[in-house]
mmCIF file of C-alpha atoms in Angstrom:
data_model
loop_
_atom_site.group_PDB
_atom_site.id
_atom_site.type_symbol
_atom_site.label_atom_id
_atom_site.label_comp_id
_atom_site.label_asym_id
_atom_site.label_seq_id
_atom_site.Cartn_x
_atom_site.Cartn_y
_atom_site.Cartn_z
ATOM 1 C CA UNK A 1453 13.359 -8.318 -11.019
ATOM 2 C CA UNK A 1454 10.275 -5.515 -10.254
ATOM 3 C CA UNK A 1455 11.606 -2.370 -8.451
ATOM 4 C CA UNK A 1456 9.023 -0.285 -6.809
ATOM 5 C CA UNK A 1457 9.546 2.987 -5.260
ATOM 6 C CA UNK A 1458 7.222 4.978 -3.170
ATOM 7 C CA UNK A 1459 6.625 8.673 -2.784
ATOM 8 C CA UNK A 1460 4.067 10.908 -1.318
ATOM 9 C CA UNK A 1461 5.135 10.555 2.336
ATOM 10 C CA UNK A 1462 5.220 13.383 4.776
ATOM 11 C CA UNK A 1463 4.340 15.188 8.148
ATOM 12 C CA UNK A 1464 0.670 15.935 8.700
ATOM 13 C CA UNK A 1465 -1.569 17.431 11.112
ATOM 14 C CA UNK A 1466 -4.658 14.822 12.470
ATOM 15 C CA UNK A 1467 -7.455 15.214 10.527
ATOM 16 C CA UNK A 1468 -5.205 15.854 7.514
ATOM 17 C CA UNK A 1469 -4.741 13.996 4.425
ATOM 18 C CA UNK A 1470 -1.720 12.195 2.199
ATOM 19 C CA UNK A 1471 -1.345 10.801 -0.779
ATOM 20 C CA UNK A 1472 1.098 7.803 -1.636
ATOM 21 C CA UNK A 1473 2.520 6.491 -4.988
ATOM 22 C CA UNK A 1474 4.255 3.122 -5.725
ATOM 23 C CA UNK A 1475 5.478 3.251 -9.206
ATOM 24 C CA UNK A 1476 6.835 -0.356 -10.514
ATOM 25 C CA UNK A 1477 9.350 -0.356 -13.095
ATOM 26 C CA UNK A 1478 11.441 -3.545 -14.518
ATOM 27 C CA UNK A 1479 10.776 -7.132 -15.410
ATOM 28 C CA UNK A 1480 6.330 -6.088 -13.812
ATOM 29 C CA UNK A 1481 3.717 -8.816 -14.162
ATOM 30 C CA UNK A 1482 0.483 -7.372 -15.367
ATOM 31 C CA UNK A 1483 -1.352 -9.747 -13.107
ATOM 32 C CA UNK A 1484 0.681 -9.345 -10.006
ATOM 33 C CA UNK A 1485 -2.009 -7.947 -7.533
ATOM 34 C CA UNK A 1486 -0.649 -4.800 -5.156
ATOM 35 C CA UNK A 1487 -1.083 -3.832 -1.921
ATOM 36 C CA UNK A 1488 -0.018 -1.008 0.808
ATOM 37 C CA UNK A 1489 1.118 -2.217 4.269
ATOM 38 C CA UNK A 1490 2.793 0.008 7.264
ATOM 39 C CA UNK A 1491 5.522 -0.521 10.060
ATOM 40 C CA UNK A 1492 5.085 1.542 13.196
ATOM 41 C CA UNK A 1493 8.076 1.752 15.309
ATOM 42 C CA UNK A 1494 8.384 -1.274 17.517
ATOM 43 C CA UNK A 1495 5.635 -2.913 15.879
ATOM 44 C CA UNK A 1496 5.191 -5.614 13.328
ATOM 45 C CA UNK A 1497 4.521 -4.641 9.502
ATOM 46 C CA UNK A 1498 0.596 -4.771 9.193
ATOM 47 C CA UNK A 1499 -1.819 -4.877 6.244
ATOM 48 C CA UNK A 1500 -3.184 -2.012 4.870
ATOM 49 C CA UNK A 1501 -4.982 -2.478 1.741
ATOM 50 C CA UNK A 1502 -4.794 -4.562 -1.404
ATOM 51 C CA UNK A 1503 -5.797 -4.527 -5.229
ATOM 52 C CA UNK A 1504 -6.655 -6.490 -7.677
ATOM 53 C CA UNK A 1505 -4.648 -6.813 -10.882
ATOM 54 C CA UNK A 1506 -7.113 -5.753 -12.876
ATOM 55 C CA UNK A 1507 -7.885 -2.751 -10.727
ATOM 56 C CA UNK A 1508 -11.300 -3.543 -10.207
ATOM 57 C CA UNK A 1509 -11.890 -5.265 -6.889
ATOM 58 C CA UNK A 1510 -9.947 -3.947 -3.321
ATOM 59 C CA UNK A 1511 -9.731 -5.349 0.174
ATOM 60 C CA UNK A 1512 -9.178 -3.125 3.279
ATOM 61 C CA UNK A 1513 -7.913 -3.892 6.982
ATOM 62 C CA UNK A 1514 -11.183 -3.704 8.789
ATOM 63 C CA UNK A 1515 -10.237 -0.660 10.774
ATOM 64 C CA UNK A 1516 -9.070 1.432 7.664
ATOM 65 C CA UNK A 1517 -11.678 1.131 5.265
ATOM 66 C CA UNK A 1518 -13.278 4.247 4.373
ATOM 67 C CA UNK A 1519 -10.416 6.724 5.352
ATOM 68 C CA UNK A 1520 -8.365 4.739 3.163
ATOM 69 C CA UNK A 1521 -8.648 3.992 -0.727
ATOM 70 C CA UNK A 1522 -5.998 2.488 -2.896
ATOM 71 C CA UNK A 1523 -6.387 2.061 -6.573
ATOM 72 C CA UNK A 1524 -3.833 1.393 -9.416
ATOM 73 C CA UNK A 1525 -3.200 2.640 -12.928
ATOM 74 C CA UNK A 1526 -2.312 -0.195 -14.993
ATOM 75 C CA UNK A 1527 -1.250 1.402 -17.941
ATOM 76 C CA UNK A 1528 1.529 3.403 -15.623
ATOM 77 C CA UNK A 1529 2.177 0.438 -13.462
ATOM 78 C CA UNK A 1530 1.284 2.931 -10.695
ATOM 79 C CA UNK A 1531 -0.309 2.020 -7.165
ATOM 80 C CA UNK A 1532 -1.830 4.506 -5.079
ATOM 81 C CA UNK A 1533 -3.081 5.058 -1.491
ATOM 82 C CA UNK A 1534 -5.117 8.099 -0.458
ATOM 83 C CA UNK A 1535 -5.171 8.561 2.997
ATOM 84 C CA UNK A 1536 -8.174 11.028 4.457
ATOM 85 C CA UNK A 1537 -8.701 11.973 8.246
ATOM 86 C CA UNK A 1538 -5.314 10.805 9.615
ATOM 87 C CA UNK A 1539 -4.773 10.220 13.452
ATOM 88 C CA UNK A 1540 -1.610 9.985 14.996
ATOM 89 C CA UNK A 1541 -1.712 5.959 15.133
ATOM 90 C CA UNK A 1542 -1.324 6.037 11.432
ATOM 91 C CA UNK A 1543 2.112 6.979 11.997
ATOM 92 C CA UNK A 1544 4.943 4.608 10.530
ATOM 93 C CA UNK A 1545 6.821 3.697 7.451
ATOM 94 C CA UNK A 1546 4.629 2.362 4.603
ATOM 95 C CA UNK A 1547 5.379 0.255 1.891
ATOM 96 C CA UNK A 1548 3.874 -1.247 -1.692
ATOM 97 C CA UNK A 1549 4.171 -5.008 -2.387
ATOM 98 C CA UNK A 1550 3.310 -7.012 -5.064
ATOM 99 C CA UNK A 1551 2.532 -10.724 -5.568
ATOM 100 C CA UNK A 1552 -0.069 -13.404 -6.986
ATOM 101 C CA UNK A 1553 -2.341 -13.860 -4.188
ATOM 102 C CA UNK A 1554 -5.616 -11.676 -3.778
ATOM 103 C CA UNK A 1555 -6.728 -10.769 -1.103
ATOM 104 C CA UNK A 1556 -3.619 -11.214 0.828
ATOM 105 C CA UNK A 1557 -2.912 -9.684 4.700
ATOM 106 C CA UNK A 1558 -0.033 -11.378 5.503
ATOM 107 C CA UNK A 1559 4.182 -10.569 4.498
ATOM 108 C CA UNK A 1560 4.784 -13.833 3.305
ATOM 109 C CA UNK A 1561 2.264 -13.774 0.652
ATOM 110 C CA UNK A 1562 4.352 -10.957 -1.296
ATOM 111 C CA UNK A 1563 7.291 -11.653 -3.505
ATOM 112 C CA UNK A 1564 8.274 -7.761 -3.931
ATOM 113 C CA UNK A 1565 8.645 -4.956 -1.577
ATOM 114 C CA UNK A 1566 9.797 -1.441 -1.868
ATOM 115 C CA UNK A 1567 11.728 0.526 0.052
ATOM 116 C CA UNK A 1568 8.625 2.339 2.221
ATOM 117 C CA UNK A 1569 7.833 6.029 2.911
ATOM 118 C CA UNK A 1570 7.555 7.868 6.259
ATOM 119 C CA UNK A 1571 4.245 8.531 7.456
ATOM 120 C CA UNK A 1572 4.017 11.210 10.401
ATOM 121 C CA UNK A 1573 0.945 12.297 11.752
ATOM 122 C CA UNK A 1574 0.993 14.661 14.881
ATOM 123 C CA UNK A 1575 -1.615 15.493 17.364
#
């Protein structure tokens, strides 16, 4: 079983910036591929961004990429998300995932979730 856990969540100002951790800890896969999605309330859990197992190739929602930049630290089993020029829409809970498919935008595709981190961003 693969526990992740993510940090790095917070309140910002728009315009502001976060960074978010997903450390992975028991029975990890070296070649399970990671990725970032986000809940807003009332809303269904979207795609955010995904990596590649071997750290070297990402995919982005369309309407994220280049705020947004995840990368991964194999030898720490660490995932990360850096989040620049937040708006208030990118408000919600986010989580890590993990699974064999890359790239991958939808739920299903994941095998392993954590527990998510609260995102605020106010106006």
């Amino acid at each position: 079983q693969v526990h992740l856990v993510e940090s790095g969540g917070g309140l910002v100002q728009a315009g502001g910036s976060l960074r978010l951790s997903c450390a992975a800890s028991g029975r990890t896969d070296s070649r399970d591929n990671m990725a970032w999605f986000r809940q807003a309330p009332g809303k269904e859990r979207e795609f955010v961004a995904a990596v590649h197992w071997n750290a070297m190739m990402t995919y982005y929602a369309g309407s994220l990429e280049g705020r947004f930049t995840i990368s991964r630290d194999i030898a720490k089993n660490t995932v990360t998300l850096q989040m620049n020029s937040l708006k208030p829409e990118d408000t919600g809970v986010y989580y890590c995932a993990g699974g064999k498919k890359f790239p991958a935008v939808v739920v299903d595709s994941y095998d392993y979730w954590g527990q998510g981190t609260q995102v605020t961003v106010s106006s």
